[in-house]
XYZ file of C-alpha atoms in Angstrom:
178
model
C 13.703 -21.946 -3.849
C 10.624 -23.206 -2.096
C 7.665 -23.034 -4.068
C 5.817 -20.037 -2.347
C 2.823 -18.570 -3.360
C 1.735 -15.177 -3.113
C -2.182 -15.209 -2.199
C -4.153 -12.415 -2.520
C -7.694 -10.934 -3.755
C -7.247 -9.422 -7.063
C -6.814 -5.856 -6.690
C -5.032 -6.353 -3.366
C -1.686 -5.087 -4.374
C -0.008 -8.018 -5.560
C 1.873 -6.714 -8.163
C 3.082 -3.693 -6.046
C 4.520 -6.371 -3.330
C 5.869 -8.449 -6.357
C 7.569 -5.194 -6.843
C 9.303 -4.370 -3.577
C 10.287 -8.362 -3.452
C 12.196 -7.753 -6.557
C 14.102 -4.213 -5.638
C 14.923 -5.949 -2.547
C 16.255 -9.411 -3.559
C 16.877 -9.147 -6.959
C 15.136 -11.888 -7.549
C 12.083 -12.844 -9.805
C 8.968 -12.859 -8.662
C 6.637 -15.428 -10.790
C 3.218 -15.626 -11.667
C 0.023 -18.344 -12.875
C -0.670 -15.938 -15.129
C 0.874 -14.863 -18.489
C 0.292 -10.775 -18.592
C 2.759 -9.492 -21.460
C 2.202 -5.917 -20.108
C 2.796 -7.190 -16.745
C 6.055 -8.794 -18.110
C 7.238 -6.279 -20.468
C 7.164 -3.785 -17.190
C 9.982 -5.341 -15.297
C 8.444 -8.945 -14.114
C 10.419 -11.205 -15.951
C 9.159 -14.169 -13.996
C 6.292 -13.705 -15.385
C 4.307 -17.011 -16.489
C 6.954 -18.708 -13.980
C 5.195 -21.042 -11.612
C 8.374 -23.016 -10.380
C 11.233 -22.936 -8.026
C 13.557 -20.478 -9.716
C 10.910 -17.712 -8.509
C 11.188 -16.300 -4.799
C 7.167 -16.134 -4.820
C 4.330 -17.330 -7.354
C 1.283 -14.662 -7.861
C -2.348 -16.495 -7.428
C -5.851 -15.550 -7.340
C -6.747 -19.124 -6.801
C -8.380 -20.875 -4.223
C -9.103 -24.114 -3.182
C -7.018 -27.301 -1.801
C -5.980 -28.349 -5.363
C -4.111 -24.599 -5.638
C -2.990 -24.364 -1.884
C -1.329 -27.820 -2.123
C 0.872 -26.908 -4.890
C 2.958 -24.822 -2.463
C 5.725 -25.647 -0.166
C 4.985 -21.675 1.746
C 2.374 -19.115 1.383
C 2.363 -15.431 1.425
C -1.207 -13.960 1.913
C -1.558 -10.579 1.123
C -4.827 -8.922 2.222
C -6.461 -5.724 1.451
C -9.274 -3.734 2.923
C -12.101 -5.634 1.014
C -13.930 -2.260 -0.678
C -10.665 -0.618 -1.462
C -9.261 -4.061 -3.461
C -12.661 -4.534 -4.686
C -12.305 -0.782 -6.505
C -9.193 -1.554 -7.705
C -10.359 -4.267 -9.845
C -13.421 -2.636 -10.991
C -10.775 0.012 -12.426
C -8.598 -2.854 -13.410
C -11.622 -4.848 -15.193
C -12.430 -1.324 -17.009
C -9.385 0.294 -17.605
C -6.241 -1.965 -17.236
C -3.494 -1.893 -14.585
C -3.541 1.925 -14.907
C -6.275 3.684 -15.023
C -9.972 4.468 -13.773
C -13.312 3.008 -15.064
C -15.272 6.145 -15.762
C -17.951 7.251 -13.329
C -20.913 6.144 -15.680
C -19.537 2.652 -15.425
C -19.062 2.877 -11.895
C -23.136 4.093 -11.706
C -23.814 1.030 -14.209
C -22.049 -1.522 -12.319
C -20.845 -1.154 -9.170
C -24.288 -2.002 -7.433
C -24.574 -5.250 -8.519
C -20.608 -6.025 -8.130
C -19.861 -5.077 -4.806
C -21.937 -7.843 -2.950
C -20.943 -10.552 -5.146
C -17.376 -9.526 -5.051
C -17.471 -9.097 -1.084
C -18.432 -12.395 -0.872
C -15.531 -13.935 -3.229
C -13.062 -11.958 -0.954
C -13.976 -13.293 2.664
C -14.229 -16.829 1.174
C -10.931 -16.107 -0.425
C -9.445 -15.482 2.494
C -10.738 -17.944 4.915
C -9.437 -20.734 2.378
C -6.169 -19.420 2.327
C -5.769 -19.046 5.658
C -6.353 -23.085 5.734
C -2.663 -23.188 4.431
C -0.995 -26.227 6.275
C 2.764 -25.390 5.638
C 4.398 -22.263 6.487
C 2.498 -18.612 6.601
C 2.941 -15.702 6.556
C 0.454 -12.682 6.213
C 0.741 -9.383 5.489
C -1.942 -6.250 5.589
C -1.570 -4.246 2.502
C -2.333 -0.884 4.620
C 0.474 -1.903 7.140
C 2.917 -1.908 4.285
C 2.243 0.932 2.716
C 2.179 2.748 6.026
C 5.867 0.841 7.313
C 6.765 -0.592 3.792
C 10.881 -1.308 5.280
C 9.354 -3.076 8.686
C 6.634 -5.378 6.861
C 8.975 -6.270 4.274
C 12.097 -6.835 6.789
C 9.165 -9.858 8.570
C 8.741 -10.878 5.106
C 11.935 -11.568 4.338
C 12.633 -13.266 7.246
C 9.649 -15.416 6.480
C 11.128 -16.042 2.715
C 14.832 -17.034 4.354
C 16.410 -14.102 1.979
C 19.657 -12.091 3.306
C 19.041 -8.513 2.489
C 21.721 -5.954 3.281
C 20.609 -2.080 4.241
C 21.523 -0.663 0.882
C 19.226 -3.095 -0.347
C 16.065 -2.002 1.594
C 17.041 1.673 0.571
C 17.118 1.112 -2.605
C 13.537 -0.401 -2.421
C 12.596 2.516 -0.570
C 13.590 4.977 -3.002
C 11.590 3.347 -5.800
C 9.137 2.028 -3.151
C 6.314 2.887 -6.370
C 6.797 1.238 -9.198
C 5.442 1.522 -12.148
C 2.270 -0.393 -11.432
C 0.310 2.902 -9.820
C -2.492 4.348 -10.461
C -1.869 8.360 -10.356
């Protein structure tokens, strides 16, 4: 397979579209990182960062990341709405909420450094020279089968109808926050 990344802002639903590539292809997703939990949840590409992966997770910028990758995926969320996600992330792992006194301890000070990280973020990914493709994180969940029918037309990966229903009907995952 290509090497293709899969670009986004932490807290930008990465591992949710990681997800719905997997249902759909059967095929691992990979990942720079090394989360166990992440891994021991259904990614077993996890910690994969080669071609036997259909896509490669990054938070990474820069031209030393971007040039390690044959394709690029950019997934982008609406800036305050990833930016909360993280927080939660940060405070209470892939799950759960950061409680509302650490929300009034530290969410001042976060949210304009963090703002800034995601627009630079995203203009350096979108300085990808090979092929790209780029998908709004509202616009799937909104027409999950249609943005991930462009997407897998982007990756080159046959997909049969049964396929995208079964995606559908565990369009979730386990990686939600209730």
């Amino acid at each position: 397979l290509p090497k293709t990344a899969l670009a986004s802002f932490p807290g930008s639903g990465n591992t949710w579209l990681r997800h719905l590539i997997q249902q759909v292809t059967g095929i691992a997703t990979g990942s720079i990182y090394n989360d166990s939990f992440i891994r021991n949840h259904g990614f077993m590409g996890e910690g994969y960062r080669d071609d036997t992966v259909i896509v490669i997770k990054t938070h990474k910028l820069g031209l030393k990341e971007r040039k390690k990758y044959q394709k690029a995926v950019v997934l982008i969320r609406d800036p305050l709405d990833a930016i909360k996600a993280e927080f939660n992330r940060q405070y209470r792992g892939h799950l759960g909420y950061a409680p509302y006194s650490v929300y009034r301890k530290n969410w001042p000070a976060l949210t304009g450094k963090k703002t800034m990280k995601w627009y630079k973020f995203y203009l350096d990914w979108l300085e990808f020279k090979g092929p790209l493709h780029v998908i709004q994180y509202e616009k799937l969940r909104n027409d999950t089968a249609h943005e991930m029918q462009k997407l897998l037309r982007f990756l080159a990966v046959p997909y049969t109808q049964s396929d995208m229903s079964c995606m559908l009907r565990n369009r979730e995952g386990d990686f939600k926050r209730k």
